[in-house]
CSV table of C-alpha atoms in Angstrom, one decimal:
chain,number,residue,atom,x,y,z
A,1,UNK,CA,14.3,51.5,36.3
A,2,UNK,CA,13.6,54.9,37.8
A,3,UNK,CA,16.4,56.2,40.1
A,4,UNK,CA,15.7,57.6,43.4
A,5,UNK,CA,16.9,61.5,42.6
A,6,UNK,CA,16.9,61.6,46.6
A,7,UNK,CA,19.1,58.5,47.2
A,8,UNK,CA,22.8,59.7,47.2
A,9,UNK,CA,22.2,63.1,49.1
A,10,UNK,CA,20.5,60.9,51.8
A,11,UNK,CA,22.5,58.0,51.9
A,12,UNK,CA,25.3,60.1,53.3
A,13,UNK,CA,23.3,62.1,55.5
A,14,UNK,CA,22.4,58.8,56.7
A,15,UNK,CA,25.4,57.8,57.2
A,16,UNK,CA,26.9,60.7,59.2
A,17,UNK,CA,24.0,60.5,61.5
A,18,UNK,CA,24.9,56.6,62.4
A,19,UNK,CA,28.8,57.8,63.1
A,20,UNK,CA,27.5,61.1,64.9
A,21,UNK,CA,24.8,59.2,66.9
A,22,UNK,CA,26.8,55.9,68.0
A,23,UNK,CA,24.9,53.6,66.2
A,24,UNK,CA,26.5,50.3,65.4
A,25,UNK,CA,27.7,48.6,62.2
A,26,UNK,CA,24.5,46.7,61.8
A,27,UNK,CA,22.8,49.7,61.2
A,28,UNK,CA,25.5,51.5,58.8
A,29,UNK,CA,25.5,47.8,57.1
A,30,UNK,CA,21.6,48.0,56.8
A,31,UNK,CA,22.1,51.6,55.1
A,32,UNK,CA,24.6,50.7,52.8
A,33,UNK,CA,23.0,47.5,51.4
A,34,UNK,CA,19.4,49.1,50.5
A,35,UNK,CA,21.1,52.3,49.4
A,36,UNK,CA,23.3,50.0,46.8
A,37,UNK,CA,20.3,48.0,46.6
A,38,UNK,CA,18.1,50.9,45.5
A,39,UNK,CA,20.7,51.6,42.9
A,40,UNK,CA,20.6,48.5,41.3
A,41,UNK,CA,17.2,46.1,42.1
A,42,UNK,CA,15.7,45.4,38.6
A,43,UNK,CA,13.9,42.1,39.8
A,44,UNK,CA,10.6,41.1,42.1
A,45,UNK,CA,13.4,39.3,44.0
A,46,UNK,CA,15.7,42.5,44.5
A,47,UNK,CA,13.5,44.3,46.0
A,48,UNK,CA,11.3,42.1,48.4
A,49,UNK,CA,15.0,42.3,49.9
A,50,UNK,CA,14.8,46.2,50.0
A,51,UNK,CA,11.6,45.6,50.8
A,52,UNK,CA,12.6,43.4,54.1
A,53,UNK,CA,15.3,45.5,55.0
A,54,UNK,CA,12.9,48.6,55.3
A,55,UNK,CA,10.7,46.2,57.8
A,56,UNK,CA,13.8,45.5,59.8
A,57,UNK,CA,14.8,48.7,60.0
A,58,UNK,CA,11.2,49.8,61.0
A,59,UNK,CA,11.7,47.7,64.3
A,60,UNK,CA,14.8,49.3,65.4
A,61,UNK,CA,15.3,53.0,67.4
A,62,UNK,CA,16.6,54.9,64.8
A,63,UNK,CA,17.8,58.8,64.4
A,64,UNK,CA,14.5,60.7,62.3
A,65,UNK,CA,16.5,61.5,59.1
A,66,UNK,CA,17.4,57.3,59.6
A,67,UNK,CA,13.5,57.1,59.7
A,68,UNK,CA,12.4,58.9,56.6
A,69,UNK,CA,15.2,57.9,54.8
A,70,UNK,CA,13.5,53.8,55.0
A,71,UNK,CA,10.2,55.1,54.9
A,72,UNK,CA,11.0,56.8,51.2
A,73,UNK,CA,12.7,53.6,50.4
A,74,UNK,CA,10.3,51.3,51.0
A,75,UNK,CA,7.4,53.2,49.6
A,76,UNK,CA,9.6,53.5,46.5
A,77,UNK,CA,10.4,49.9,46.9
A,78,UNK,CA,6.8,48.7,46.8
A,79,UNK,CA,5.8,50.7,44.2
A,80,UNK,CA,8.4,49.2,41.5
A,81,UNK,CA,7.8,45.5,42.8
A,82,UNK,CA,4.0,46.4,41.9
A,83,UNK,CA,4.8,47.4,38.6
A,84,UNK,CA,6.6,44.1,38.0
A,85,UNK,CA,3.3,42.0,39.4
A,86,UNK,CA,1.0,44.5,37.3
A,87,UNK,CA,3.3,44.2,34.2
A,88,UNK,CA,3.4,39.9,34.1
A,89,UNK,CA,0.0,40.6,34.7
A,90,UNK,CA,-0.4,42.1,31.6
A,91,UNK,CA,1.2,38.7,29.6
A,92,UNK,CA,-1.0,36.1,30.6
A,93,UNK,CA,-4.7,35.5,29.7
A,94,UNK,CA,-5.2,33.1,32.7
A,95,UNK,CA,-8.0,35.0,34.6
A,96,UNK,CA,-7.2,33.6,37.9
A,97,UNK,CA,-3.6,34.5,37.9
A,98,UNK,CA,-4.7,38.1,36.7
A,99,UNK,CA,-6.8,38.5,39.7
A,100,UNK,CA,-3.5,37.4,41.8
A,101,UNK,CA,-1.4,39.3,40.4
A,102,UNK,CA,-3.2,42.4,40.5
A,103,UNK,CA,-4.0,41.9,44.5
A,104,UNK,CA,-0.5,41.9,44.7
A,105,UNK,CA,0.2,44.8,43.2
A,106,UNK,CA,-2.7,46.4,44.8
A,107,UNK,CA,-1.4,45.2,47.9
A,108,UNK,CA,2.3,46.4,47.1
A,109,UNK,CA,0.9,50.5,45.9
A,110,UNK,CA,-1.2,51.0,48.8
A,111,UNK,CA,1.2,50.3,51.0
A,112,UNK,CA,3.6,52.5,49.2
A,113,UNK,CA,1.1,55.4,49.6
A,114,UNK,CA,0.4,54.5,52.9
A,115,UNK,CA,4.4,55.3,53.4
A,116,UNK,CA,4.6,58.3,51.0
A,117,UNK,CA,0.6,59.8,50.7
A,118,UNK,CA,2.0,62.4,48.0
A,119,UNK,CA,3.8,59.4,45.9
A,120,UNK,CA,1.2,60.2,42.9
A,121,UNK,CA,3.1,57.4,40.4
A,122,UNK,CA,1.5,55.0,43.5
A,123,UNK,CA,-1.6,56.3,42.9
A,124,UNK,CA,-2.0,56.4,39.7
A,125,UNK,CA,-0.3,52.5,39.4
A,126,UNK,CA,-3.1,52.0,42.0
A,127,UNK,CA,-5.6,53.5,40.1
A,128,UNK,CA,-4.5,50.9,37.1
A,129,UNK,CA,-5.0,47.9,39.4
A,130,UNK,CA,-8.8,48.9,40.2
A,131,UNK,CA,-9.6,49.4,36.7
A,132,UNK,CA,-8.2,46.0,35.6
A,133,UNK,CA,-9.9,44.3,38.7
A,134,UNK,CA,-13.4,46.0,37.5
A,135,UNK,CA,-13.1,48.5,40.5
A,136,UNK,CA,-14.5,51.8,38.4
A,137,UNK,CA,-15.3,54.5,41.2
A,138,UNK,CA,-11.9,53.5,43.2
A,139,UNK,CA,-9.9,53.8,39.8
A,140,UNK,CA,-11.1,57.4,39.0
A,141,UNK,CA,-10.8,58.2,42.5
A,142,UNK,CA,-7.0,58.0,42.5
A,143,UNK,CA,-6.7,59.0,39.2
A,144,UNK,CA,-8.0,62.3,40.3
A,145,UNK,CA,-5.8,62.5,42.9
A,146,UNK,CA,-2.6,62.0,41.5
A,147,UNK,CA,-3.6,64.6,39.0
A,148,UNK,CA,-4.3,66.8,41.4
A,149,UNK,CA,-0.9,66.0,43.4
A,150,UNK,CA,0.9,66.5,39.7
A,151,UNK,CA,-1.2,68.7,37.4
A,152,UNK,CA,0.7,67.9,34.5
A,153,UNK,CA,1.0,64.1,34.4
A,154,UNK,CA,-0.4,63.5,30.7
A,155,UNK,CA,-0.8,60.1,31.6
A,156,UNK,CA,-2.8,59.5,34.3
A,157,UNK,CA,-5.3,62.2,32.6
A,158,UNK,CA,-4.9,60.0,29.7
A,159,UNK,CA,-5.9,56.8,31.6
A,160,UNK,CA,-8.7,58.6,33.1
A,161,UNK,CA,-10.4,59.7,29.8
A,162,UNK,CA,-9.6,55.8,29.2
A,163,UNK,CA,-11.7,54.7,31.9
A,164,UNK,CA,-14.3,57.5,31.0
A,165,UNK,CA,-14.9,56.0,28.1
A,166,UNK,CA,-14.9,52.9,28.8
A,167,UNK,CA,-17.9,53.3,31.1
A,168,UNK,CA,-19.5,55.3,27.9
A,169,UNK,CA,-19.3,58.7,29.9
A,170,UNK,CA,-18.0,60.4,26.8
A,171,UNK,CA,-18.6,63.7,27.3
A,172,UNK,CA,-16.8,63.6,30.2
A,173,UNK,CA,-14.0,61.7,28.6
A,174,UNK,CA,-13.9,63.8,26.0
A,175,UNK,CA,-12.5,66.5,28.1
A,176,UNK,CA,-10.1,64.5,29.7
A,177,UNK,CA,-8.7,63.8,25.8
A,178,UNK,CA,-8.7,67.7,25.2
A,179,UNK,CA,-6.8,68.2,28.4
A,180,UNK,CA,-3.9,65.8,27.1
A,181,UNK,CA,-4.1,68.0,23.8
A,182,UNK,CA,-3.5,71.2,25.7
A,183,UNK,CA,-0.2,69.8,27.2
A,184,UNK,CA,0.4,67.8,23.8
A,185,UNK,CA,-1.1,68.8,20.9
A,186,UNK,CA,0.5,65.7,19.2
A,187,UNK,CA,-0.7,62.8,21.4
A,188,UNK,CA,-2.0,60.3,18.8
A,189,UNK,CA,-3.9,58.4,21.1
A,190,UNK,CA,-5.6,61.4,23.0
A,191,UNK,CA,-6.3,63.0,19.3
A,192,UNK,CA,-7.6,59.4,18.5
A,193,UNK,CA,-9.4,59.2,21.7
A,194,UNK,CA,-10.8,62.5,21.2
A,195,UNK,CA,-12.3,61.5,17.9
A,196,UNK,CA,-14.2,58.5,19.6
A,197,UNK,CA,-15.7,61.0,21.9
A,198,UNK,CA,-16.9,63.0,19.0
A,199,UNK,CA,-18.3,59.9,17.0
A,200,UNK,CA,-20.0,58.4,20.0
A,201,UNK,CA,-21.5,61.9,20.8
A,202,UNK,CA,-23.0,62.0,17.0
A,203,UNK,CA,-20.8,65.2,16.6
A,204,UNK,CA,-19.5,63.6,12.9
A,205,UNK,CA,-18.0,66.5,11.3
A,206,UNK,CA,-16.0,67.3,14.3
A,207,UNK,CA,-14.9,63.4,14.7
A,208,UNK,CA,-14.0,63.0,11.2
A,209,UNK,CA,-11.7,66.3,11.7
A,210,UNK,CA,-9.8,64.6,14.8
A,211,UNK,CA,-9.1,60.9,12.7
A,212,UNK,CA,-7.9,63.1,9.9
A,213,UNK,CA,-5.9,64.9,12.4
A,214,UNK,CA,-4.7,61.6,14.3
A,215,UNK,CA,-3.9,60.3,10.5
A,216,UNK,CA,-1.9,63.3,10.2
A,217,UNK,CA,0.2,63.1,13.2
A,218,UNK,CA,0.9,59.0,12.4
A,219,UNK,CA,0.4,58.4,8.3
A,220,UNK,CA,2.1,55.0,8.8
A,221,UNK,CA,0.3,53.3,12.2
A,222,UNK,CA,-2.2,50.9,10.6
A,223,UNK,CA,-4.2,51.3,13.9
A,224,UNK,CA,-4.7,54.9,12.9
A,225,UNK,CA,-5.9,54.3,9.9
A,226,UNK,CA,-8.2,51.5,10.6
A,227,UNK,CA,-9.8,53.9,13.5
A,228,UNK,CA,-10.5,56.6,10.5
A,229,UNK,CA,-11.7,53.5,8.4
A,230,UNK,CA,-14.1,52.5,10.5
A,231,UNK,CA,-15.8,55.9,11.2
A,232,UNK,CA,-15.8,55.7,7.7
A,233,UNK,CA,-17.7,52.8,6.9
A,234,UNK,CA,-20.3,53.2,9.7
A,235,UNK,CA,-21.3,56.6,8.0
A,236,UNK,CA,-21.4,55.2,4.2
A,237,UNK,CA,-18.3,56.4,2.9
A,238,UNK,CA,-17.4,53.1,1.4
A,239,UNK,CA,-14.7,54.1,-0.9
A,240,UNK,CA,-12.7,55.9,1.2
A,241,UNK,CA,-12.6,53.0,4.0
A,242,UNK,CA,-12.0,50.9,1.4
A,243,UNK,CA,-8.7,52.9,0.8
A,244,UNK,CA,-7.6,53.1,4.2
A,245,UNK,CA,-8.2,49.8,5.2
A,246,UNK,CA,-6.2,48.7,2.3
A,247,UNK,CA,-3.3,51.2,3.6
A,248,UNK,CA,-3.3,49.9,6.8
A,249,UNK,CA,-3.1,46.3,5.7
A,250,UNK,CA,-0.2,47.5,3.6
A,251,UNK,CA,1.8,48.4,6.5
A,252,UNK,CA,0.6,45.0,8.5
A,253,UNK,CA,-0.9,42.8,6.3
A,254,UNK,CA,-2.2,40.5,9.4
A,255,UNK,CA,-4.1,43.2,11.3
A,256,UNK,CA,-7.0,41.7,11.9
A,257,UNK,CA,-9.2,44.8,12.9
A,258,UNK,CA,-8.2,46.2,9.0
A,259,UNK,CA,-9.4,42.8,7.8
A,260,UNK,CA,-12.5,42.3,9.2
A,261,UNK,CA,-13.3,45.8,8.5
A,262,UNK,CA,-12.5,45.6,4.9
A,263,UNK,CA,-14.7,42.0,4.7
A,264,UNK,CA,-17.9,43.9,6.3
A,265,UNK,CA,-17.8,45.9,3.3
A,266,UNK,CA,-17.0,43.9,0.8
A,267,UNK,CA,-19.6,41.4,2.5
A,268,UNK,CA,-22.6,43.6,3.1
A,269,UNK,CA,-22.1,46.7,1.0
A,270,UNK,CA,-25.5,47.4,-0.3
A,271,UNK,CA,-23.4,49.4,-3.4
A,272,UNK,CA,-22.9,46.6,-5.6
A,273,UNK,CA,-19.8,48.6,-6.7
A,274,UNK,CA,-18.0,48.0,-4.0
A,275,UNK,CA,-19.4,44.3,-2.8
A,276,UNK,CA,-16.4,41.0,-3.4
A,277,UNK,CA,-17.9,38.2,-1.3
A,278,UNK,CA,-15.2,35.7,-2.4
A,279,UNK,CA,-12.7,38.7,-1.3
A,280,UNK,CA,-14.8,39.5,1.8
A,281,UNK,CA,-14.2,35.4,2.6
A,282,UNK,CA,-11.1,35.6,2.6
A,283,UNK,CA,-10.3,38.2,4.8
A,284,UNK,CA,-12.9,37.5,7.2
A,285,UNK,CA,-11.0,34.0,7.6
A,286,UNK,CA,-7.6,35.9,8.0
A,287,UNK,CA,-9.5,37.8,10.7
A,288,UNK,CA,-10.9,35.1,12.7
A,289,UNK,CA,-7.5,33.2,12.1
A,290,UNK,CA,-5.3,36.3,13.3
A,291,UNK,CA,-7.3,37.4,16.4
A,292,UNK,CA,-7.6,35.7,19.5
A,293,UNK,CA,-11.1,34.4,18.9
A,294,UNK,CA,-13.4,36.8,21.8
A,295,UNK,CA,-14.7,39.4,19.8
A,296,UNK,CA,-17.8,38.7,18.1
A,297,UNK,CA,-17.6,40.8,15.8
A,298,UNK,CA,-15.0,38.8,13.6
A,299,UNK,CA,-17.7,35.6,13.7
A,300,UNK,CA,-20.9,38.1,12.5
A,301,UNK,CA,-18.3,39.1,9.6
A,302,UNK,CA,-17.4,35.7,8.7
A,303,UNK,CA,-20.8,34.6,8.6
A,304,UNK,CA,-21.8,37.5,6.4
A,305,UNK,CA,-19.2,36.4,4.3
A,306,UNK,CA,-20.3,33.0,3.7
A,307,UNK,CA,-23.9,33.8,3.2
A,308,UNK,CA,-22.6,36.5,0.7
A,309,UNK,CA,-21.0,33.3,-0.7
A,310,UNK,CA,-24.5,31.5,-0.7
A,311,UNK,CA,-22.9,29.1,2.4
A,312,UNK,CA,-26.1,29.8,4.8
A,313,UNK,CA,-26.0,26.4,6.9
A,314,UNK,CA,-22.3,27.4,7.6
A,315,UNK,CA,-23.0,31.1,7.6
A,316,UNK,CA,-25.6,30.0,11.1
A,317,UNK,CA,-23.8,28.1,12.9
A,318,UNK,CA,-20.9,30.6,12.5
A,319,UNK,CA,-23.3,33.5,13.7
A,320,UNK,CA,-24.4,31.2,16.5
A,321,UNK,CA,-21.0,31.5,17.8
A,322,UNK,CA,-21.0,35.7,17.1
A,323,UNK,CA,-24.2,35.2,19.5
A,324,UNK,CA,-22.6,33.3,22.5
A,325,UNK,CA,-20.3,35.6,22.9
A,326,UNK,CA,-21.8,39.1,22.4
A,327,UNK,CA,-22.9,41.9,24.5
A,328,UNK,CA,-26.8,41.2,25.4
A,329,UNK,CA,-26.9,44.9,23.5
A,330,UNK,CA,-25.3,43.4,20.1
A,331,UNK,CA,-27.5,40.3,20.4
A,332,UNK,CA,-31.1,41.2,18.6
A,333,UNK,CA,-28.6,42.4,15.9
A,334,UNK,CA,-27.4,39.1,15.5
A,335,UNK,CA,-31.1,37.0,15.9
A,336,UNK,CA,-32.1,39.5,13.0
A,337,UNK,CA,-28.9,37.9,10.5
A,338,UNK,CA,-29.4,34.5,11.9
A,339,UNK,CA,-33.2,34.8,10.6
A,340,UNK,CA,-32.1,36.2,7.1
A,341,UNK,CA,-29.7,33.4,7.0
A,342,UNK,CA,-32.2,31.1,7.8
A,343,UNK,CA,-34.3,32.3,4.8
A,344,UNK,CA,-31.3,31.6,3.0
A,345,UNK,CA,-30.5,35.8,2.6
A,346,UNK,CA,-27.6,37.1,2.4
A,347,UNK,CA,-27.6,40.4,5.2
A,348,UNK,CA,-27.1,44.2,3.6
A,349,UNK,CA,-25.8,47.2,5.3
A,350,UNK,CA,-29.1,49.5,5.3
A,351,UNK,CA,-28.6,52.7,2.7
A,352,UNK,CA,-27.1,55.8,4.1
């Protein structure tokens, strides 16, 4: 837990003020509990006390250094009982309590700004809580200002190239990404990031430079290396995703994003070479077996699997499933394999 770097200085001048002033022991108790509070709250309970006695104190006629000494508190208060709500947030995949816990923590960093306008962790924690609750425009809204209120906070231009590309602004993403680069050349996920930007912009030479580059600065993260596998395979180069597929499943042998990638070859490969449809059967299995089950793309894979394996009943009802859950974009992909596997075809990866 962050410690307030303002708390002890404060707390005395607090203090004095109370003696100086006259003001009773309620108050000097008042001070001393949130300042040892402040010290030591590490739970949601902790500091909805801090939080309390910043309201009490709010109520009372207090000396101005008294003032902003509870106003700091509780806007620093706030902010670290949002983090909690947004971080148990983060291990549940019950939508409903999501949307509750975000509000709360919503709730909990606005109010903290409202107390402390220039606390830019606020903001940006804010910003995090619009994204996750679908909010776009209010999310890059206080992204930009807590940049602009601390230039050189990597992370919240990180999170905004995030969002960027999330909303397929990449362009405009991909600056945010080169930003990050400037103030760390080494951030794996901003070189990564950056890559995207360049694949999704059709710029391949450059994007293949940037996953080298990303591979580079983290040889043995499996992600990496399934990111550079990936551009990889979408532009033909078979045998080398092949290789780093294979890599990455060597350093975690149940990543399911390396082994659904690796199926799709093996599956559809139109080089015979490089085509194992009893191989591509089994990973896609592992895949669909290790992930949570939302992503189409793990279904499509299996089911180009088993019609690779001459399985085509099984092969549509398993991209039936790829269907129900894709993007209305991915879906006339889809009807086009379900009528191959209809015809009892197995689907190819065009030629490059």
């Amino acid at each position: 837990m962050r410690k307030m770097l303002w708390q002890s200085g404060w707390t005395w001048f607090v203090l004095f003020a109370c003696a100086s002033m006259g003001y009773g022991q309620d108050v000097k108790a008042m001070i001393t509990e949130a300042a040892k509070l402040s010290d030591t709250a590490k739970n949601q309970e902790e500091l909805t006390r801090l939080v309390e006695i910043c309201d009490q104190a709010s109520g009372l006629e207090l000396a101005q250094a008294q003032v902003e000494y509870f106003t700091k508190l509780e806007a620093w208060a706030r902010n670290k009982r949002g983090e909690i709500y947004a971080e148990t947030s983060l291990m549940t995949d019950d939508p409903e309590k999501i949307q509750k816990l975000e509000a709360a923590a919503l709730k909990d960093f606005s109010l903290a700004i409202k107390k402390n306008p220039k606390h830019w962790q606020a903001i940006h924690n804010r910003a995090l809580s619009y994204a996750t609750l679908g909010q776009t425009e209010q999310a890059l809204a206080d992204l930009d200002l807590a940049i602009k209120l601390n230039p050189k906070f990597e992370t919240a231009i990180y999170n905004k190239a995030e969002l960027l590309y999330e909303v397929s602004h990449f362009a405009a993403a991909l600056k945010q990404y080169q930003t990050v680069l400037k103030l760390n050349p080494k951030d794996v996920g901003a070189m990564t990031g950056q890559a995207h930007c360049f694949y999704r912009l059709e710029s391949y030479e450059a994007a293949m430079m940037a996953y080298n580059q990303a591979v580079k600065l983290a040889p043995q993260n499996p992600l990496v290396l399934a990111n550079r596998a990936d551009a990889y395979s979408d532009l033909g180069y078979f045998k080398e995703a092949i290789l780093d597929y294979k890599k990455a499943l060597t350093l975690e042998k149940d990543l399911p994003r390396a082994q659904q990638g690796l199926a799709w070859i093996l599956a559809t490969c139109p080089d015979d070479t490089y085509r194992n449809p009893e191989l591509a059967l089994r990973f896609a299995k592992a895949a669909v077996t290790q992930s949570d089950g939302l992503d189409f793309r793990y279904f499509d894979t299996l089911a180009a699997a088993e019609a690779a394996t001459g399985q085509f009943d099984v092969a549509k009802q398993r991209v039936g499933e790829a269907i129900k859950k894709a993007p209305t974009s991915e879906k006339p992909f889809l009807q086009h394999r379900l009528a191959l596997y209809e015809k009892r075809q197995a689907y190819r990866e065009p030629k490059r």
